Coordinates of C-alpha atoms and ligand atoms in Angstrom, one line a residue:
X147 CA 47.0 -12.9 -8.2
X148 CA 43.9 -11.2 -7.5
X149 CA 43.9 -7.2 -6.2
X150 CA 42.3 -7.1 -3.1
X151 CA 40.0 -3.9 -2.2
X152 CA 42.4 -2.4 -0.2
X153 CA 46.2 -3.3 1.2
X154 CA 47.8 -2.0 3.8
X155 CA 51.8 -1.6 4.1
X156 CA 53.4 -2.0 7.3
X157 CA 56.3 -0.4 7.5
X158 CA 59.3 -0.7 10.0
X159 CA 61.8 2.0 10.1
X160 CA 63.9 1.7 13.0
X161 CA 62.3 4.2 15.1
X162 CA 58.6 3.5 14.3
X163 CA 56.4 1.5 12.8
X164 CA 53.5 3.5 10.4
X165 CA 50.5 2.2 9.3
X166 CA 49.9 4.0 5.9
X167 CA 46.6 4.0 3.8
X168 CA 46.0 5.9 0.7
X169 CA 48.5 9.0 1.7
X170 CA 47.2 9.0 5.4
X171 CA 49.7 8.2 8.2
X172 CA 48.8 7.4 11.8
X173 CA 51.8 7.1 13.9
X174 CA 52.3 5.0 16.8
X175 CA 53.9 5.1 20.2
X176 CA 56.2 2.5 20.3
X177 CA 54.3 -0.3 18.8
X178 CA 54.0 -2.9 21.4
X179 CA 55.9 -5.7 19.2
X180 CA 57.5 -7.5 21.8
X181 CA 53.7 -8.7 23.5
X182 CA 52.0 -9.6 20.5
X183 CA 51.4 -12.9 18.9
X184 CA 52.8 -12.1 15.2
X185 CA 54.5 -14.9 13.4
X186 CA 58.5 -14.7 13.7
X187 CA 60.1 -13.2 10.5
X188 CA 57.4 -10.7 10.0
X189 CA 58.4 -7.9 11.7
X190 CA 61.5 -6.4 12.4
X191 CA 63.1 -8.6 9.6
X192 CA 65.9 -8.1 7.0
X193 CA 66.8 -4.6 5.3
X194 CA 65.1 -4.1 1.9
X195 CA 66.4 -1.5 -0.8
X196 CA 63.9 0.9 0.1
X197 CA 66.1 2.1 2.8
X198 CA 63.2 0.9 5.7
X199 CA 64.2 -1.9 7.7
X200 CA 61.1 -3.8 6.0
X201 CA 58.2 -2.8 4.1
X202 CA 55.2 -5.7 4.3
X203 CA 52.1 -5.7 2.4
X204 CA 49.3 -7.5 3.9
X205 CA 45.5 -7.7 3.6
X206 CA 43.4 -5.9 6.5
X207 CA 41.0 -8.6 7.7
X208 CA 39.6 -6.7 10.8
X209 CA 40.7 -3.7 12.9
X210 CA 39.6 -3.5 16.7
X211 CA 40.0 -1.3 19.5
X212 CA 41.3 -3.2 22.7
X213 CA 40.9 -1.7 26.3
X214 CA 40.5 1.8 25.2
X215 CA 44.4 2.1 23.9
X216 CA 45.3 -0.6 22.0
X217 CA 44.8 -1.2 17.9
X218 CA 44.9 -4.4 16.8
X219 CA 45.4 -5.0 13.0
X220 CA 44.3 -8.4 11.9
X221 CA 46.0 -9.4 8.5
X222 CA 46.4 -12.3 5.9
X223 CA 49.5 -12.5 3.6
X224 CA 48.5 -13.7 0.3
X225 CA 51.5 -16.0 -0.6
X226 CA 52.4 -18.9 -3.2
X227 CA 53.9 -21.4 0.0
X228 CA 52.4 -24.5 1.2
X229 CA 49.0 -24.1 1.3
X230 CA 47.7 -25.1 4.7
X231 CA 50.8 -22.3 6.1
X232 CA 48.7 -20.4 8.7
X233 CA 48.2 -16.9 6.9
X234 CA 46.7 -14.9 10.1
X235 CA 48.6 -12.5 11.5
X236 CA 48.0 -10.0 14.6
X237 CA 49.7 -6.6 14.9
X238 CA 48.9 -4.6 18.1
X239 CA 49.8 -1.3 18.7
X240 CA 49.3 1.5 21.3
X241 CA 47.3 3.4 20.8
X242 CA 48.3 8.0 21.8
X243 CA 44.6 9.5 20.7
X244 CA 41.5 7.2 20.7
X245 CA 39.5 9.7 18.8
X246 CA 41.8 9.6 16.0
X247 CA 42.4 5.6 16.1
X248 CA 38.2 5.0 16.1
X249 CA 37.9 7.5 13.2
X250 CA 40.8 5.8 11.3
X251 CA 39.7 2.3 12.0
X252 CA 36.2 3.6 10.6
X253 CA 38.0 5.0 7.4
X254 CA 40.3 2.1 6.6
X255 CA 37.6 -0.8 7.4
X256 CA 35.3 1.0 5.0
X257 CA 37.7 0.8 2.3
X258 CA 38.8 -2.8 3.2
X259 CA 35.1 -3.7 2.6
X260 CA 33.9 -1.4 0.2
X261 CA 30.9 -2.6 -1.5
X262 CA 30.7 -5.8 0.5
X263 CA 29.2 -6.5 4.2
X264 CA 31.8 -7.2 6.7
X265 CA 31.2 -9.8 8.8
X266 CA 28.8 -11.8 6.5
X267 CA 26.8 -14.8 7.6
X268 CA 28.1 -18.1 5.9
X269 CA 26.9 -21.4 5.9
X270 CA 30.2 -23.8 5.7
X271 CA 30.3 -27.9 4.6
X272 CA 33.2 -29.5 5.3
X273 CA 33.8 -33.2 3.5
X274 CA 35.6 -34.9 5.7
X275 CA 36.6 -37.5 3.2
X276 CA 37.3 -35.2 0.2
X277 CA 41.0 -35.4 -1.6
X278 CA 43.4 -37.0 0.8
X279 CA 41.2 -36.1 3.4
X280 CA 42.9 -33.0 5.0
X281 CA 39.6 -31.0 4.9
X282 CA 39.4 -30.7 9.0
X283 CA 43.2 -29.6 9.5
X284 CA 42.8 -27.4 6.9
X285 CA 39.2 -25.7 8.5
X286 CA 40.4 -26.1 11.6
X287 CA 44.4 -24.9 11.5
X288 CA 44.2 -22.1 8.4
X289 CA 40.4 -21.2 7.7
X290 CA 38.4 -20.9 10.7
X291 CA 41.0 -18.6 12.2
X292 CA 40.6 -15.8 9.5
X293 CA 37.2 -16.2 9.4
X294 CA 36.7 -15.6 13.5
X295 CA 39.6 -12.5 13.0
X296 CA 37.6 -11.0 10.0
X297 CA 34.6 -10.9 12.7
X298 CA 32.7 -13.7 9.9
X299 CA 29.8 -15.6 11.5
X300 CA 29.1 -19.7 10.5
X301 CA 27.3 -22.9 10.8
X302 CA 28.7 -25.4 10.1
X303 CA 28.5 -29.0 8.8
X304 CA 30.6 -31.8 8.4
X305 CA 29.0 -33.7 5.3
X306 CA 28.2 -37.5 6.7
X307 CA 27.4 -39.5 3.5
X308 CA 27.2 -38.7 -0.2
X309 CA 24.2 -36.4 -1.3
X310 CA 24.3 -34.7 2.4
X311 CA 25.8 -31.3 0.8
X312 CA 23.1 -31.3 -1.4
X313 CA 20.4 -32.1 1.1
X314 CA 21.4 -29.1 3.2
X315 CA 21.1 -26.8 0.1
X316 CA 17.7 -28.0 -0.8
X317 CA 16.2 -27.5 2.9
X318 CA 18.7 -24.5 4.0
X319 CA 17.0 -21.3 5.2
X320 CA 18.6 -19.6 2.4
X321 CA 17.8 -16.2 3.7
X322 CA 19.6 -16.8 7.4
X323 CA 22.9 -16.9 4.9
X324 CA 25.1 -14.3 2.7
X325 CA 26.8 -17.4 1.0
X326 CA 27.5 -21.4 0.7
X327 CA 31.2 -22.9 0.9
X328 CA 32.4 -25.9 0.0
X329 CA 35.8 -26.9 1.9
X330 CA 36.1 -29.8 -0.3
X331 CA 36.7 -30.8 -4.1
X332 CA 34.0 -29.7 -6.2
X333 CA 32.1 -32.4 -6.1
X334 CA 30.0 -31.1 -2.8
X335 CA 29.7 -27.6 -4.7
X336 CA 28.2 -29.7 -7.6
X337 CA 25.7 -31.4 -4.9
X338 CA 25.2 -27.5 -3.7
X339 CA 24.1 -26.1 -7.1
X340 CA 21.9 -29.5 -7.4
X341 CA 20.6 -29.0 -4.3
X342 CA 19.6 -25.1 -4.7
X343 CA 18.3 -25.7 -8.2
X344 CA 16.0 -28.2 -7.3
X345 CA 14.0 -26.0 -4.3
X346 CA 10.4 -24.8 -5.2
X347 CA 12.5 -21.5 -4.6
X348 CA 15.2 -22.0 -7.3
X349 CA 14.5 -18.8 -8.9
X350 CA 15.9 -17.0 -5.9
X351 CA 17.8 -20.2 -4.5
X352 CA 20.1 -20.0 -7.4
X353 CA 21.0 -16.2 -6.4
X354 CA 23.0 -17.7 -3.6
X355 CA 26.4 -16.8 -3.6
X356 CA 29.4 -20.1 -3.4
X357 CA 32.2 -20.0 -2.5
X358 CA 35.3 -22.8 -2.7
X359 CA 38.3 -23.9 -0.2
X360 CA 40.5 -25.6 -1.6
X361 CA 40.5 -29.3 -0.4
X362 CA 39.9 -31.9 -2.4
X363 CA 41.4 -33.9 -5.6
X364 CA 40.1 -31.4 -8.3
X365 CA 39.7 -28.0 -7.3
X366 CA 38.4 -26.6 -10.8
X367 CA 36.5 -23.7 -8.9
X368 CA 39.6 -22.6 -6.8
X369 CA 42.3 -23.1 -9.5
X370 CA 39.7 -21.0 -12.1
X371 CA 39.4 -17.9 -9.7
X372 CA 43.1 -17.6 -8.2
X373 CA 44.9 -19.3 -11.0
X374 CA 47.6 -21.8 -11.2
X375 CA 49.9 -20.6 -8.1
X376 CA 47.4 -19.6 -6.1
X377 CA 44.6 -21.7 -6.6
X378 CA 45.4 -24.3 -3.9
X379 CA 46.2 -21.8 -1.3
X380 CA 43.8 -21.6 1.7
X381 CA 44.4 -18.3 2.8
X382 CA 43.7 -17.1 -0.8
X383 CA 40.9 -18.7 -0.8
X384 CA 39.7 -17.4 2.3
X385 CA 40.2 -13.9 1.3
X386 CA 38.4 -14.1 -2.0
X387 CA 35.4 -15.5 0.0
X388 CA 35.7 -12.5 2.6
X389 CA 36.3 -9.6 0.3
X390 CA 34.7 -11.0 -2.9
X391 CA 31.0 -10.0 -4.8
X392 CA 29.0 -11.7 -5.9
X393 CA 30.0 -12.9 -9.9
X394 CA 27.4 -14.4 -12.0
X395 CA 28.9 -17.8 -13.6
X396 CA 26.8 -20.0 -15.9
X397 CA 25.1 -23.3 -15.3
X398 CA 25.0 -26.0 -17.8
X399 CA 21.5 -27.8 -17.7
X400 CA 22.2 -32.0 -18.7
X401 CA 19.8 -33.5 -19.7
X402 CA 20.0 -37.5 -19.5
X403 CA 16.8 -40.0 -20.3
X404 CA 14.0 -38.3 -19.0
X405 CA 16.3 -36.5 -15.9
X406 CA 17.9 -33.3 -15.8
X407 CA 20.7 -32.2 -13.5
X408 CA 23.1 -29.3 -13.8
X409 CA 26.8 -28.8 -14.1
X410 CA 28.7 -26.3 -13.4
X411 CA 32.5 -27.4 -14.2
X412 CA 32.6 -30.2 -17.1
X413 CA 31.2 -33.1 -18.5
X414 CA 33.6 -35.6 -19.6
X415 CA 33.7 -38.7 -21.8
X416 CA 36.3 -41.0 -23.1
X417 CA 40.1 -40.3 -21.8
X418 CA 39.1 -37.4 -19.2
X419 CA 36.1 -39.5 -17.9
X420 CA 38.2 -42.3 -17.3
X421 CA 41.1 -40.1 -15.9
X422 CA 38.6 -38.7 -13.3
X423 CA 36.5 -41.7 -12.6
X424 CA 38.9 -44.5 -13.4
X425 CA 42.1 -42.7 -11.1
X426 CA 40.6 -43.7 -7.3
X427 CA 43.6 -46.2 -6.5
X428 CA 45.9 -43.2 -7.3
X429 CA 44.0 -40.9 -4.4
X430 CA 46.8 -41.1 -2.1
X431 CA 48.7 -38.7 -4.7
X432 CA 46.3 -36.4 -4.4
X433 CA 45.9 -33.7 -7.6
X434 CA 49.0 -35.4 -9.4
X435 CA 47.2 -38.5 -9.7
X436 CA 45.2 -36.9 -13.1
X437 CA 48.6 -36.4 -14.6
X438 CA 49.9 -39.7 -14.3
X439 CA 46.4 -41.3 -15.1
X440 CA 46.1 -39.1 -18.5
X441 CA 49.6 -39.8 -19.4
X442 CA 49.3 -43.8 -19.2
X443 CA 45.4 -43.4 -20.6
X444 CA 47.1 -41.3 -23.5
X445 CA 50.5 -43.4 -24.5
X446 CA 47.1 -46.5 -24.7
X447 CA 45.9 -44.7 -27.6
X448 CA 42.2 -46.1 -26.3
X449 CA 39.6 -44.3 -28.4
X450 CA 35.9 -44.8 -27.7
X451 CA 32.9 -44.8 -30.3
X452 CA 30.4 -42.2 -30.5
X453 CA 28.1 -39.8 -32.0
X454 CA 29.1 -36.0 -31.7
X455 CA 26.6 -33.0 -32.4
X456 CA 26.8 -30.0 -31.1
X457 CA 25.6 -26.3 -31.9
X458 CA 29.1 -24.1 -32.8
X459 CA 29.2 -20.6 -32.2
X460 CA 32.9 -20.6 -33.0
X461 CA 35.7 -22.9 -34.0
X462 CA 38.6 -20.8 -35.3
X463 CA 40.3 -20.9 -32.0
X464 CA 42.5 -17.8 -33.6
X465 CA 39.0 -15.9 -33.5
X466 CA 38.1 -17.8 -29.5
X467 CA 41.4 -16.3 -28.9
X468 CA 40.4 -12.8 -30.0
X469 CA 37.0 -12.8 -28.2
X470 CA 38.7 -14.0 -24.9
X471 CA 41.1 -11.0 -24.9
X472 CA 38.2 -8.8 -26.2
X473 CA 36.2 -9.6 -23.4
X474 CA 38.7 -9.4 -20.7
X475 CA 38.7 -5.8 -21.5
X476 CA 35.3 -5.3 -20.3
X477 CA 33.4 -4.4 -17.4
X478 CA 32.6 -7.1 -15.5
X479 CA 29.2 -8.5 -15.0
X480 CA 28.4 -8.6 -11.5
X481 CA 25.7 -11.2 -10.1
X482 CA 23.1 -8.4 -8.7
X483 CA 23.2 -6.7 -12.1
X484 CA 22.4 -9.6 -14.6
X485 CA 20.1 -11.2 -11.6
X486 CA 17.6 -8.9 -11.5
X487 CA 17.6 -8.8 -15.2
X488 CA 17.5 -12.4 -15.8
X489 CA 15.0 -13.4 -13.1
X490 CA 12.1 -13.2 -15.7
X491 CA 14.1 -16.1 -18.1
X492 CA 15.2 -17.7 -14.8
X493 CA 11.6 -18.0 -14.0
X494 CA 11.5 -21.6 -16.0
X495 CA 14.7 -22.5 -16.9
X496 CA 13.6 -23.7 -20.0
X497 CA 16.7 -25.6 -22.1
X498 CA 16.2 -23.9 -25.7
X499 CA 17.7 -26.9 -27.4
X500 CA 15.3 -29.6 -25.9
X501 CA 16.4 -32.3 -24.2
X502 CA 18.4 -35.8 -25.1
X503 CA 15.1 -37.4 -25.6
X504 CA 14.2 -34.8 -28.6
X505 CA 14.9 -35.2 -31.7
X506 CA 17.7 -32.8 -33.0
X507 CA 16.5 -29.8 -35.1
X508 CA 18.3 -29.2 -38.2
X509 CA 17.4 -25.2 -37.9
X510 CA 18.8 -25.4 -34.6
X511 CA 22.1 -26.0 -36.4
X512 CA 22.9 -28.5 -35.2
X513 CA 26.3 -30.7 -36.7
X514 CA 26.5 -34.2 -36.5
X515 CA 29.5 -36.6 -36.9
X516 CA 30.1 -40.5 -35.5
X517 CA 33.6 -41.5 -35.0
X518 CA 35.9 -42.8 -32.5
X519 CA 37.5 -39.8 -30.3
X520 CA 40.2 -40.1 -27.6
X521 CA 37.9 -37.5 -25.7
X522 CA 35.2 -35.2 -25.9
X523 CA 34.4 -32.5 -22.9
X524 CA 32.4 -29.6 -22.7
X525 CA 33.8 -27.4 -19.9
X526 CA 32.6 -24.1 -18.2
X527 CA 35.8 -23.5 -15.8
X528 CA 39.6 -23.0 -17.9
X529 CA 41.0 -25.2 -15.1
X530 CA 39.7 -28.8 -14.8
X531 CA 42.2 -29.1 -11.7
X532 CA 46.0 -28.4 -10.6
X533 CA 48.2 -28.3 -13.6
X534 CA 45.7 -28.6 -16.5
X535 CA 44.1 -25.4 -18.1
X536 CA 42.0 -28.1 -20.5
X537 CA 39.4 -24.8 -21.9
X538 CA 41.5 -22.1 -21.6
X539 CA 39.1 -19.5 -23.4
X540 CA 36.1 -20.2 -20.5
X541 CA 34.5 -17.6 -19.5
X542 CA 32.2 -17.5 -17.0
X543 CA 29.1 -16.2 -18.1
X544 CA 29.3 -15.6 -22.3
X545 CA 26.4 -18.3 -22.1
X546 CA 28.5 -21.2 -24.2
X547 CA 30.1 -24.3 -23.3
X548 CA 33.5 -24.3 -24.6
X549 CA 34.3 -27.7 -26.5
X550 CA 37.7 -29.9 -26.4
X551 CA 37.5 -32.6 -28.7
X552 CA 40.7 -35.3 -29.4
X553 CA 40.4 -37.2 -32.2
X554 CA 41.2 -41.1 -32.6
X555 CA 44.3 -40.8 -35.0
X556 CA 46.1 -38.3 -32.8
X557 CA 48.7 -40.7 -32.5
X558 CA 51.3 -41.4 -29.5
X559 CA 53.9 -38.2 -29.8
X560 CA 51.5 -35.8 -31.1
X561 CA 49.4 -36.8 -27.5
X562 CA 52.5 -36.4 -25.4
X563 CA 52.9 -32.9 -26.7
X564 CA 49.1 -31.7 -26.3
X565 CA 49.5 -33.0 -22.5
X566 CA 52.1 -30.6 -22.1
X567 CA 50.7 -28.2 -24.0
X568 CA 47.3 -28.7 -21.1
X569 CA 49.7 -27.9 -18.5
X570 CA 49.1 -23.8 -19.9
X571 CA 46.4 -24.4 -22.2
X572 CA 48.5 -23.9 -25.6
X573 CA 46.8 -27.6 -26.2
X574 CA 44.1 -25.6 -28.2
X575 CA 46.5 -24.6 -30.7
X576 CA 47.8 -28.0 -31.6
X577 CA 46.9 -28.6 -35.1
X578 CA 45.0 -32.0 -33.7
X579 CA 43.2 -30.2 -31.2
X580 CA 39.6 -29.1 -31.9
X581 CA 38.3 -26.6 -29.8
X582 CA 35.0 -24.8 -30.2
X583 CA 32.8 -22.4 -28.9
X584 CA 29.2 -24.6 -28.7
X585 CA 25.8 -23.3 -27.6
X586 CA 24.8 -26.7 -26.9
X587 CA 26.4 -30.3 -27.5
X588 CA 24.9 -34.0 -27.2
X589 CA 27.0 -37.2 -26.6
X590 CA 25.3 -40.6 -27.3
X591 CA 28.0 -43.1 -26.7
X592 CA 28.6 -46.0 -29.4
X593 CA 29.8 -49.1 -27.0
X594 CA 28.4 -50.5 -24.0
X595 CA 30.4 -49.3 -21.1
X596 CA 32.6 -46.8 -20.0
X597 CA 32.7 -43.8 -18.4
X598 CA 31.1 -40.2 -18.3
X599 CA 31.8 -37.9 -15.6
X600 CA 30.2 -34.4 -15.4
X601 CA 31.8 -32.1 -12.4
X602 CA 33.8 -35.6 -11.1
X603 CA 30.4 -37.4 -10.3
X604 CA 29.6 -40.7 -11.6
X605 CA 26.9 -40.1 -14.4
X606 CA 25.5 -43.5 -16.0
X607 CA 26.7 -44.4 -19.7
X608 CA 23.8 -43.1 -21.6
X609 CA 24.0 -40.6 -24.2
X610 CA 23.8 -36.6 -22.7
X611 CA 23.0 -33.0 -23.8
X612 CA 24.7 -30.2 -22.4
X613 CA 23.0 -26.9 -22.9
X614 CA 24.8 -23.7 -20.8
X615 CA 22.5 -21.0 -19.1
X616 CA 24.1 -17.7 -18.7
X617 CA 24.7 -16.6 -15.0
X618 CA 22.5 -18.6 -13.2
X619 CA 24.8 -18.6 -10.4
X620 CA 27.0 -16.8 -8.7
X621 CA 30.8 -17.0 -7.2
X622 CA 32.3 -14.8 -4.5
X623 CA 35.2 -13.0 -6.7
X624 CA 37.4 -10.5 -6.1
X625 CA 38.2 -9.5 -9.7
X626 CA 34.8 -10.4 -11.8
X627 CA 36.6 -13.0 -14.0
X628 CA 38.3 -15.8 -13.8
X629 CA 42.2 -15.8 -13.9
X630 CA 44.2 -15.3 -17.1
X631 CA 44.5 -18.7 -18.6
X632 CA 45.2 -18.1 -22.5
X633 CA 48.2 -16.0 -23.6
X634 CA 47.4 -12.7 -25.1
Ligands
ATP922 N1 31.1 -38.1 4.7 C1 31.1 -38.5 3.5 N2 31.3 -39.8 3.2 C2 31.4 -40.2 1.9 N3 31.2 -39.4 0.8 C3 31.1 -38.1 1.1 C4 31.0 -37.5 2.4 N4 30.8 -36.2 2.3 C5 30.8 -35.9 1.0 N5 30.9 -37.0 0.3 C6 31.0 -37.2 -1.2 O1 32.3 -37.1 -1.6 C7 32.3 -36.8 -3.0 C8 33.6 -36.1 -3.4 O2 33.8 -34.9 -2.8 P1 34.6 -33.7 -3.5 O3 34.5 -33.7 -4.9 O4 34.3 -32.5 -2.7 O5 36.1 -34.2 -3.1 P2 37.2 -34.7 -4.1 O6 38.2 -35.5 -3.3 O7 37.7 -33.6 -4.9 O8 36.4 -35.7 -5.0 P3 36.6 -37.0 -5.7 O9 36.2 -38.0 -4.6 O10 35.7 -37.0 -6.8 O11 38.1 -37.1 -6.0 C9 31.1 -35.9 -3.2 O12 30.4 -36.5 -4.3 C10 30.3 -36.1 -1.9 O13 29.0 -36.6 -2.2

């Protein structure tokens, strides 16, 4: 789980209650419990082995002063429960010197939002329709409550018809906002980053910080920042888009005919193409229906014809391996460092390799096979949705589109054990597996019909060229990076 800026421990011994941050303790006259709204079993609750009554760590959304003597403490728990459990909590407390509880308020707030703007200015799209459509209750009930306690501003938008999230990002006021989130799947963040890049303005458009909640089918975005137990829990969520900077993440540019759109998750063909595209009379079970799906797609042994080339970087996944933990050791790049020094090349976002119309240029190195494959997907997130890390070595901004390609012959038990193997991303090692490192790859499908799908979107069945640009957008984040998704 991410580490949050700051975290405050509650404490209740049975005489008092103190509110302790870094070494400093403010005491309270009998904390008002009895009055206040707080959830049951959060305070006083069972006796813990620290010898206090309980000891409760929580995350400081806002602290206010109430009528001159009374502190209130607005929290969110971080926790791994049902995700649309209501995570706000109020403590109030009476306040004995005003002086002392302004100056502390002052002190603790600037540590809870050190280095980012409390109360920031969002604009919020809600997909009504998204997953199993639970996108309202979850604004409504869990979101919108921490967003008003954390003393967040909004407008807000209920998407109406496909494309509308990415109208509303092409015409937004951009400077009216501190960020952009999606309470959706990440299809209406894919419309977002479509919508921003094509602006007159995209070279500061695409500066725009996003930010996901958790509500639709595949929730790559959420799932790649919080990880697998967190990564479908609102609150969490909510906090990361509170309390997070700005992280630069890379774009992949597509080119397809003569049109170019961008991705910013993965572009699919054969099995996971299908599995995404092919899976809507499953909807009603929400993220599990990609498991099932891939399973029955899988045990079908259905390959599909085409002609692979790509650009590697790397392809010893031993050596992916090494870089991954390498780089996770690393400061990490924040998006108002590398912006400012990438706005010159952001200028014209020019794809280096050319477009699917080119030609492909041998001193490009460029490799070229034809075969059948049970899949090929380039991918810029490690988790394509709940349950499968498919490109567990993404990172987000090494400018390279990591590569997961299943060959034909991969045969029925050999696929059974690489979809476990997805569910934690040890798929990579399989000795069927390939997975590379690619700084750009091309698909140019050998049949008729079927199905590509780049971020979830219905893209048509004509050959494509993926080609990553390093962090030409940014993610509100907590810790820089996305979470752990391949073993040390
Ligand atoms: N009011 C609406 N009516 C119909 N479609 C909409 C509406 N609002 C948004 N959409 C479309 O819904 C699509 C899916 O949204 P999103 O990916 O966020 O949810 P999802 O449930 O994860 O996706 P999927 O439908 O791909 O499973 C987006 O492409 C968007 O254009």
């Amino acid at each position: 789980m991410a580490s949050f800026p700051f975290i405050l421990q509650v404490q209740n011994s049975h005489s008092q209650i103190e509110l302790n941050y870094n070494g400093q303790q403010l005491e309270f006259d009998q904390p008002d419990l009895e009055g206040t709204k707080q959830s049951s079993g959060c305070l006083p609750c069972g006796p813990s082995s620290s010898g206090f009554r309980s000891i409760k760590t929580v995350e400081i959304l806002n602290i206010t002063i109430r009528q001159e003597n009374t502190l209130v403490v607005a929290t969110c728990t971080p926790k791994n429960g049902p995700k649309n459990e209501s995570a706000l909590e109020m403590f109030e407390f009476q306040v004995k010197d005003l002086a002392l509880a302004q100056q502390w308020q002052q002190n603790v707030l600037s540590h809870v939002y050190k280095d980012v703007k409390q109360g920031r200015h969002y604009k919020i799209l809600v997909n009504p329709f998204g997953g199993q459509g639970h996108a309202k209750r979850i604004w409504e009930h869990t979101a919108e409550p921490l967003f008003k306690a954390a003393g967040a501003t909004y407008d807000l938008t209920y998407t109406t018809h496909r494309y509308h999230a990415k109208e509303i990002a092409r015409d937004l006021n951009i400077r009216q906002y501190d960020a952009i989130i999606s309470i959706s799947g990440d299809g209406v963040l894919h419309e977002v980053v479509n919508g921003l890049m094509e602006r007159p303005d995209a070279v500061v458009a695409h500066k725009l910080p996003l930010g996901a909640i958790p509500a639709g089918s595949g929730n790559a975005l959420s799932f790649s920042l919080l990880g697998e137990d967190h990564g479908s829990h609102v609150g969490n969520a909510v906090l990361g888009i509170l309390k997070g900077k700005a992280m630069a993440v890379d774009l992949c540019s597509v080119t397809q005919k003569n049109s170019r759109f961008f991705s910013f998750v993965l572009q699919s063909f054969g099995l996971i193409a299908d599995v995404d595209l092919g899976s809507e009379h499953l909807r009603w079970m929400g993220e599990a229906r990609f498991t099932v799906s891939a399973v029955g797609k899988l045990l079908s042994q259905a390959s599909y014809p085409c002609e692979l080339a790509y650009i590697p970087e790397e392809s010893n996944v031993e050596k992916i391996r090494a870089e991954y933990n390498n780089r996770r050791n690393q400061p990490v790049a924040w998006a108002d460092q590398t912006h400012d020094e990438m706005d010159q090349a952001h200028a014209t976002i020019v794809d280096r390799y050319g477009s699917v119309v080119d030609p492909i240029k041998e001193s490009d190195g460029w490799v070229v096979e034809k075969d059948r494959y049970i899949t090929v997907v380039g991918a810029k997130l490690p988790w394509i949705s709940k349950g499968s890390v498919s490109h567990p070595a993404a990172q987000p901004n090494d400018g390279l589109v990591d590569l997961l390609v299943f060959p034909k012959d991969i045969g029925r038990a050999a696929g059974l054990q690489v979809m476990i193997g997805v569910e934690t991303g040890e798929h990579v090692f399989h000795e069927k597996v390939r997975y590379m490192k690619v700084k750009a790859f091309r698909v140019t499908p050998g049949a008729a019909a079927g199905y590509i799908s780049v971020d979830g979107e219905h893209t048509p069945y004509e050959p494509y060229q993926v080609e990553p640009h390093r962090g030409l957008i940014s993610v509100l984040s907590v810790d820089g990076r996305f979470a752990r998704s391949m073993r040390e």
